[in-house]
Amino acid sequence: MQTQEHPDLSSLLRVERSPKAFGSRATSLVSLPPGALFARITSATPAQKAYTSVQTSRDTHIELNSDLVFCNHSCDPSVEFDMERFEVRVVKDRPLEKGEPVTFFYPSSEWEMAQPFECECGGERCRGLIKGAKDMGERELEGYWLNGHIVGLLEERRAGRNGVVRESKV
């Protein structure tokens, strides 16, 4: 993980501040094709689980320390936060347009949210109360890109439901 003081993302996104709690948001200043790299995460620091942190593995979280923290949740996201590569990419099924909110699907990285919330995206696929991938059925997660640690935790959950207990590697 690189450490760099608050990278300048001003050519990629604009933060629209709001007096409403959790109302500020990031808006794209660029148009990019599906799957394109939007930004690299270069200033992250290890952190405890918090409403501003992003989960990077089964039990680790980071603070972004950049304006990427203003990328809100959407059930119809415009980007993916790939926490294995520390990249933010445009979703693969549509382009990112200039002026569009930069959003990602929080359960793609979060197993359990530090602060669950009622989604207000208004999208056709809106999932309502967002608590993290742990509290979502596999059908609800179908069609979303998910980080490897979330896929692994879902596989473990599935195995536990089927009566399979994994051996400890301690």
Coordinates of N, CA and C in Angstrom, one line a residue:
M1 N 0.8 -1.2 0.0 CA 0.0 0.0 0.0 C 0.9 1.2 0.0
Q2 N 0.7 2.1 -1.0 CA 1.4 3.3 -1.0 C 0.9 4.3 0.0
T3 N 1.7 5.2 0.5 CA 1.2 6.3 1.3 C 1.5 7.6 0.6
Q4 N 0.5 8.4 0.5 CA 0.7 9.7 -0.2 C -0.4 10.6 0.5
E5 N 0.0 11.8 0.8 CA -1.0 12.7 1.4 C -2.1 13.1 0.3
H6 N -3.3 12.9 0.6 CA -4.5 13.3 -0.1 C -4.2 13.6 -1.6
P7 N -4.2 12.6 -2.5 CA -3.9 12.8 -3.9 C -4.9 13.8 -4.5
D8 N -4.5 14.5 -5.5 CA -5.3 15.5 -6.2 C -6.1 14.7 -7.3
L9 N -7.4 14.6 -7.0 CA -8.3 14.0 -8.0 C -9.2 15.0 -8.7
S10 N -8.8 16.3 -8.6 CA -9.7 17.4 -9.1 C -9.9 17.3 -10.6
S11 N -9.1 16.6 -11.3 CA -9.3 16.4 -12.8 C -10.3 15.3 -13.1
L12 N -10.6 14.5 -12.1 CA -11.5 13.3 -12.3 C -12.9 13.5 -11.6
L13 N -12.9 14.1 -10.5 CA -14.2 14.3 -9.8 C -14.3 15.6 -9.1
R14 N -15.6 16.0 -8.9 CA -15.9 17.2 -8.1 C -16.7 16.8 -6.9
V15 N -16.4 17.3 -5.8 CA -17.2 17.0 -4.6 C -18.3 18.1 -4.5
E16 N -19.5 17.6 -4.4 CA -20.7 18.5 -4.2 C -21.1 18.4 -2.8
R17 N -20.8 19.4 -2.0 CA -21.0 19.4 -0.6 C -22.5 19.7 -0.3
S18 N -23.0 19.1 0.7 CA -24.4 19.3 1.1 C -24.5 19.5 2.6
P19 N -25.4 20.4 3.1 CA -25.5 20.5 4.5 C -26.2 19.3 5.2
K20 N -26.9 18.5 4.3 CA -27.6 17.3 4.8 C -26.6 16.3 5.2
A21 N -26.9 15.6 6.3 CA -26.0 14.5 6.8 C -25.8 13.5 5.7
F22 N -24.6 13.1 5.4 CA -24.3 12.1 4.4 C -24.8 12.5 3.0
G23 N -25.0 13.8 2.8 CA -25.6 14.3 1.5 C -24.6 14.7 0.5
S24 N -23.3 14.9 0.9 CA -22.3 15.3 -0.1 C -22.0 14.1 -1.0
R25 N -21.5 14.4 -2.3 CA -21.3 13.4 -3.2 C -20.2 13.7 -4.2
A26 N -19.7 12.7 -4.9 CA -18.7 12.9 -5.9 C -19.3 12.8 -7.3
T27 N -19.0 13.7 -8.1 CA -19.6 13.7 -9.5 C -18.4 13.7 -10.5
S28 N -18.5 12.9 -11.5 CA -17.4 12.7 -12.5 C -17.2 13.9 -13.4
L29 N -16.0 14.2 -13.6 CA -15.6 15.3 -14.5 C -15.2 14.8 -15.8
V30 N -15.2 13.4 -16.0 CA -14.7 12.8 -17.2 C -15.8 11.8 -17.7
S31 N -15.7 11.5 -19.0 CA -16.5 10.4 -19.5 C -15.5 9.3 -19.9
L32 N -15.9 8.0 -19.5 CA -15.0 6.9 -19.7 C -15.8 5.7 -20.2
P33 N -15.2 4.8 -21.0 CA -15.9 3.6 -21.4 C -16.0 2.6 -20.3
P34 N -16.9 1.6 -20.5 CA -17.1 0.5 -19.6 C -15.7 -0.2 -19.3
G35 N -15.5 -0.5 -18.0 CA -14.3 -1.2 -17.6 C -13.0 -0.3 -17.5
A36 N -13.1 1.0 -17.8 CA -11.9 1.8 -17.8 C -11.4 2.1 -16.4
L37 N -10.2 2.3 -16.2 CA -9.6 2.7 -14.9 C -10.1 4.2 -14.7
F38 N -10.7 4.4 -13.5 CA -11.1 5.8 -13.1 C -10.0 6.4 -12.2
A39 N -9.5 5.7 -11.2 CA -8.5 6.2 -10.3 C -7.8 5.0 -9.6
R40 N -6.6 5.3 -9.1 CA -5.9 4.3 -8.3 C -6.1 4.8 -6.8
I41 N -6.1 3.9 -5.9 CA -6.2 4.2 -4.5 C -4.8 4.2 -4.0
T42 N -4.2 5.4 -3.7 CA -2.8 5.5 -3.4 C -2.5 6.1 -2.0
S43 N -3.5 6.6 -1.3 CA -3.3 7.2 0.0 C -3.9 6.5 1.1
A44 N -4.3 5.3 0.9 CA -5.0 4.5 2.0 C -4.2 4.2 3.2
T45 N -4.8 4.2 4.3 CA -4.1 3.8 5.6 C -5.0 2.8 6.3
P46 N -4.4 1.9 7.0 CA -5.2 0.9 7.8 C -6.1 1.6 8.8
A47 N -7.3 1.0 9.0 CA -8.3 1.6 9.8 C -9.2 0.6 10.5
Q48 N -9.9 1.0 11.5 CA -11.0 0.2 12.1 C -12.2 0.4 11.2
K49 N -13.1 -0.6 11.3 CA -14.4 -0.5 10.5 C -15.1 0.8 11.0
A50 N -15.5 1.6 10.0 CA -16.2 2.8 10.3 C -17.1 3.2 9.0
Y51 N -18.0 4.1 9.2 CA -18.8 4.5 8.0 C -18.0 5.0 6.8
T52 N -16.8 5.5 7.1 CA -16.0 6.1 6.0 C -14.9 5.1 5.5
S53 N -14.8 3.9 6.2 CA -13.7 3.0 5.7 C -14.3 2.1 4.6
V54 N -13.3 1.4 4.0 CA -13.6 0.4 2.9 C -12.9 -0.9 3.3
Q55 N -13.7 -2.0 3.3 CA -13.1 -3.3 3.7 C -12.3 -3.8 2.5
T56 N -11.1 -4.3 2.9 CA -10.1 -4.7 1.8 C -9.9 -6.2 1.9
S57 N -10.3 -6.9 3.0 CA -10.1 -8.3 3.1 C -11.1 -8.8 4.2
R58 N -11.0 -10.0 4.5 CA -11.9 -10.6 5.5 C -12.0 -9.7 6.8
D59 N -10.8 -9.2 7.2 CA -10.8 -8.5 8.5 C -10.0 -7.2 8.5
T60 N -9.8 -6.7 7.3 CA -9.0 -5.4 7.3 C -9.9 -4.3 6.6
H61 N -9.7 -3.1 7.0 CA -10.3 -1.9 6.5 C -9.3 -0.8 6.2
I62 N -9.6 0.1 5.4 CA -8.7 1.2 5.1 C -9.6 2.5 5.1
E63 N -8.9 3.6 5.4 CA -9.5 4.9 5.1 C -8.9 5.4 3.8
L64 N -9.7 5.9 2.9 CA -9.2 6.3 1.6 C -8.3 7.5 1.6
N65 N -8.5 8.4 2.5 CA -7.7 9.7 2.6 C -7.7 10.5 1.3
S66 N -8.8 10.5 0.7 CA -8.9 11.2 -0.6 C -10.4 11.5 -0.8
D67 N -10.7 12.3 -1.9 CA -12.1 12.6 -2.2 C -12.9 11.4 -2.7
L68 N -12.2 10.3 -2.9 CA -13.0 9.1 -3.2 C -13.9 8.7 -2.1
V69 N -13.7 9.2 -0.9 CA -14.6 8.9 0.3 C -16.0 9.5 0.0
F70 N -16.1 10.4 -1.0 CA -17.4 10.9 -1.3 C -18.2 10.1 -2.4
C71 N -17.6 9.0 -2.8 CA -18.3 8.1 -3.7 C -19.3 7.4 -2.9
N72 N -20.6 7.7 -3.1 CA -21.7 7.1 -2.4 C -22.1 5.8 -2.9
H73 N -23.0 5.1 -2.1 CA -23.6 3.9 -2.5 C -24.7 4.1 -3.6
S74 N -24.8 3.1 -4.5 CA -25.9 3.0 -5.4 C -26.1 1.5 -5.7
C75 N -27.4 1.1 -5.8 CA -27.7 -0.2 -6.3 C -27.5 -0.3 -7.8
D76 N -27.3 0.8 -8.5 CA -27.0 0.8 -9.9 C -25.7 1.7 -10.0
P77 N -24.6 1.1 -9.6 CA -23.3 1.8 -9.5 C -22.7 2.2 -10.8
S78 N -21.9 3.3 -10.7 CA -21.1 3.7 -11.9 C -19.7 3.2 -11.9
V79 N -19.2 2.8 -10.7 CA -17.8 2.3 -10.6 C -17.7 1.1 -9.7
E80 N -16.6 0.4 -9.7 CA -16.3 -0.7 -8.8 C -15.0 -0.4 -8.1
F81 N -15.0 -0.6 -6.8 CA -13.8 -0.4 -6.0 C -13.2 -1.8 -5.8
D82 N -12.1 -2.0 -6.6 CA -11.4 -3.3 -6.6 C -10.3 -3.2 -5.5
M83 N -10.5 -3.8 -4.4 CA -9.7 -3.7 -3.2 C -8.5 -4.6 -3.3
E84 N -8.4 -5.5 -4.2 CA -7.2 -6.3 -4.4 C -6.2 -5.6 -5.2
R85 N -6.7 -4.8 -6.2 CA -5.8 -4.0 -7.0 C -5.6 -2.6 -6.6
F86 N -6.5 -2.1 -5.6 CA -6.5 -0.7 -5.2 C -6.8 0.2 -6.4
E87 N -7.8 -0.2 -7.1 CA -8.3 0.6 -8.3 C -9.8 0.8 -8.2
V88 N -10.2 1.9 -8.8 CA -11.6 2.3 -9.0 C -11.8 2.2 -10.5
R89 N -12.7 1.3 -11.0 CA -12.9 1.1 -12.4 C -14.4 1.4 -12.7
V90 N -14.6 1.9 -13.9 CA -16.0 2.0 -14.4 C -16.6 0.6 -14.5
V91 N -17.9 0.5 -14.2 CA -18.5 -0.8 -14.3 C -18.4 -1.3 -15.7
K92 N -18.6 -2.6 -15.9 CA -18.3 -3.2 -17.2 C -19.6 -3.1 -18.1
D93 N -20.7 -2.8 -17.6 CA -21.9 -2.9 -18.4 C -22.4 -1.5 -19.0
R94 N -21.7 -0.4 -18.6 CA -22.1 0.9 -19.2 C -21.0 1.9 -19.0
P95 N -21.0 2.9 -19.8 CA -20.0 4.0 -19.6 C -20.2 4.9 -18.4
L96 N -19.2 5.6 -18.0 CA -19.4 6.6 -17.0 C -19.4 8.0 -17.8
E97 N -20.5 8.7 -17.5 CA -20.6 10.0 -18.2 C -20.2 11.2 -17.4
K98 N -19.6 12.2 -18.0 CA -19.3 13.4 -17.3 C -20.6 14.0 -16.6
G99 N -20.5 14.4 -15.4 CA -21.6 14.9 -14.6 C -22.4 13.9 -13.8
E100 N -22.1 12.6 -14.1 CA -22.8 11.5 -13.4 C -22.2 11.3 -12.0
P101 N -23.0 11.0 -11.0 CA -22.5 10.7 -9.7 C -21.6 9.5 -9.7
V102 N -20.5 9.5 -9.0 CA -19.5 8.4 -8.9 C -20.0 7.6 -7.7
T103 N -20.5 6.4 -8.0 CA -21.1 5.6 -6.9 C -20.6 4.1 -7.1
F104 N -20.6 3.4 -5.9 CA -20.3 2.0 -6.0 C -21.3 1.3 -5.1
F105 N -21.4 0.0 -5.3 CA -22.3 -0.9 -4.6 C -21.6 -1.3 -3.3
Y106 N -21.9 -0.7 -2.2 CA -21.1 -0.9 -0.9 C -21.0 -2.4 -0.6
P107 N -22.0 -3.3 -0.7 CA -21.8 -4.7 -0.4 C -20.8 -5.4 -1.3
S108 N -20.3 -4.7 -2.3 CA -19.2 -5.3 -3.1 C -17.9 -5.4 -2.4
S109 N -17.8 -4.6 -1.3 CA -16.6 -4.6 -0.5 C -16.9 -4.8 1.0
E110 N -18.1 -4.5 1.4 CA -18.5 -4.6 2.8 C -19.3 -5.8 3.2
W111 N -18.7 -6.6 4.1 CA -19.5 -7.8 4.6 C -20.5 -7.4 5.6
E112 N -20.1 -6.5 6.6 CA -21.1 -5.9 7.6 C -20.8 -4.4 7.6
M113 N -21.8 -3.7 7.4 CA -21.6 -2.2 7.5 C -21.5 -1.7 8.9
A114 N -20.6 -0.8 9.2 CA -20.5 -0.2 10.5 C -21.7 0.6 10.8
Q115 N -22.4 1.2 9.8 CA -23.5 2.0 9.9 C -24.5 1.7 8.8
P116 N -25.4 0.7 9.0 CA -26.4 0.4 8.0 C -27.3 1.6 7.7
F117 N -27.9 1.6 6.5 CA -28.7 2.8 6.1 C -29.7 2.4 5.1
E118 N -30.7 3.2 4.9 CA -31.8 3.0 3.9 C -31.3 3.6 2.6
C119 N -31.2 2.8 1.6 CA -30.7 3.3 0.3 C -31.7 4.2 -0.3
E120 N -31.2 5.3 -0.9 CA -32.1 6.3 -1.5 C -31.8 6.4 -3.0
C121 N -31.2 5.4 -3.6 CA -30.8 5.5 -5.0 C -32.0 5.6 -5.9
G122 N -33.1 5.0 -5.5 CA -34.3 5.0 -6.4 C -34.2 4.2 -7.6
G123 N -33.1 3.4 -7.8 CA -33.0 2.6 -8.9 C -33.9 1.4 -9.0
E124 N -34.1 0.9 -10.2 CA -35.0 -0.3 -10.4 C -34.6 -1.5 -9.5
R125 N -33.3 -1.6 -9.3 CA -32.8 -2.7 -8.5 C -32.5 -2.3 -7.1
C126 N -33.1 -1.2 -6.6 CA -32.8 -0.7 -5.2 C -33.0 -1.8 -4.2
R127 N -32.0 -2.0 -3.3 CA -32.1 -3.1 -2.3 C -32.6 -2.7 -1.0
G128 N -33.0 -1.4 -0.8 CA -33.6 -0.9 0.4 C -32.5 -0.8 1.5
L129 N -32.7 -1.5 2.6 CA -31.8 -1.4 3.8 C -30.4 -2.0 3.4
I130 N -29.4 -1.2 3.5 CA -28.0 -1.7 3.1 C -27.3 -2.0 4.4
K131 N -27.0 -3.3 4.7 CA -26.2 -3.6 5.9 C -24.9 -4.3 5.6
G132 N -24.7 -4.6 4.3 CA -23.5 -5.4 3.9 C -23.9 -6.7 3.2
A133 N -22.9 -7.3 2.6 CA -23.2 -8.6 1.8 C -23.7 -9.7 2.7
K134 N -23.3 -9.7 4.0 CA -23.6 -10.7 4.9 C -25.2 -10.9 5.1
D135 N -25.9 -9.8 5.0 CA -27.3 -9.8 5.2 C -28.1 -9.8 3.9
M136 N -27.4 -10.2 2.8 CA -28.1 -10.2 1.5 C -28.1 -11.7 1.0
G137 N -29.2 -12.0 0.3 CA -29.2 -13.3 -0.3 C -28.4 -13.3 -1.6
E138 N -28.0 -14.5 -2.0 CA -27.2 -14.6 -3.2 C -27.9 -14.1 -4.4
R139 N -29.2 -14.3 -4.5 CA -30.0 -13.7 -5.6 C -29.9 -12.2 -5.7
E140 N -29.9 -11.6 -4.5 CA -29.8 -10.1 -4.4 C -28.5 -9.6 -4.9
L141 N -27.5 -10.5 -4.8 CA -26.1 -10.1 -5.2 C -25.8 -10.4 -6.6
E142 N -26.6 -11.2 -7.2 CA -26.4 -11.6 -8.6 C -26.3 -10.4 -9.5
G143 N -25.3 -10.5 -10.4 CA -25.2 -9.4 -11.4 C -24.3 -8.3 -10.9
Y144 N -23.9 -8.3 -9.7 CA -23.0 -7.3 -9.1 C -21.5 -7.8 -9.1
W145 N -20.6 -7.0 -9.5 CA -19.2 -7.3 -9.3 C -18.9 -7.3 -7.8
L146 N -18.2 -8.3 -7.3 CA -17.9 -8.4 -5.9 C -16.4 -8.6 -5.7
N147 N -15.8 -8.0 -4.7 CA -14.4 -8.3 -4.3 C -14.2 -9.7 -3.9
G148 N -13.0 -10.2 -4.1 CA -12.6 -11.6 -3.7 C -12.9 -11.9 -2.3
H149 N -12.7 -11.0 -1.4 CA -13.0 -11.4 0.0 C -14.5 -11.6 0.3
I150 N -15.3 -10.8 -0.4 CA -16.8 -11.0 -0.3 C -17.2 -12.3 -0.9
V151 N -16.6 -12.7 -2.1 CA -16.9 -14.0 -2.7 C -16.5 -15.1 -1.8
G152 N -15.4 -15.0 -1.1 CA -14.9 -16.0 -0.2 C -15.8 -16.2 1.0
L153 N -16.2 -15.1 1.6 CA -17.1 -15.1 2.7 C -18.5 -15.7 2.3
L154 N -19.0 -15.4 1.1 CA -20.2 -16.0 0.7 C -20.1 -17.5 0.5
E155 N -18.9 -17.9 0.0 CA -18.7 -19.4 -0.1 C -18.7 -20.0 1.2
E156 N -18.1 -19.4 2.2 CA -18.1 -20.0 3.5 C -19.5 -20.0 4.1
R157 N -20.2 -19.0 3.9 CA -21.6 -19.0 4.4 C -22.4 -20.1 3.8
R158 N -22.3 -20.2 2.5 CA -23.0 -21.3 1.7 C -22.6 -22.7 2.3
A159 N -21.3 -22.9 2.5 CA -20.8 -24.2 3.0 C -21.4 -24.4 4.4
G160 N -21.5 -23.4 5.3 CA -22.0 -23.6 6.6 C -23.5 -23.9 6.6
R161 N -24.2 -23.3 5.6 CA -25.7 -23.6 5.5 C -25.9 -25.0 5.1
N162 N -25.0 -25.5 4.3 CA -25.1 -26.9 3.8 C -24.6 -27.9 4.8
G163 N -24.2 -27.5 6.0 CA -23.7 -28.4 7.0 C -22.3 -28.8 6.9
V164 N -21.5 -28.1 6.0 CA -20.1 -28.4 5.8 C -19.4 -27.4 6.7
V165 N -18.5 -28.0 7.6 CA -17.7 -27.2 8.5 C -16.3 -27.2 8.0
R166 N -15.7 -26.0 7.8 CA -14.3 -26.0 7.3 C -13.4 -26.3 8.5
E167 N -12.3 -27.0 8.2 CA -11.3 -27.2 9.2 C -10.5 -26.0 9.5
S168 N -10.1 -25.8 10.7 CA -9.3 -24.7 11.1 C -7.9 -24.9 10.6
K169 N -7.2 -23.9 10.2 CA -5.8 -24.0 9.7 C -4.9 -23.4 10.8
V170 N -5.3 -23.4 12.0 CA -4.5 -22.8 13.1 C -3.4 -23.8 13.5

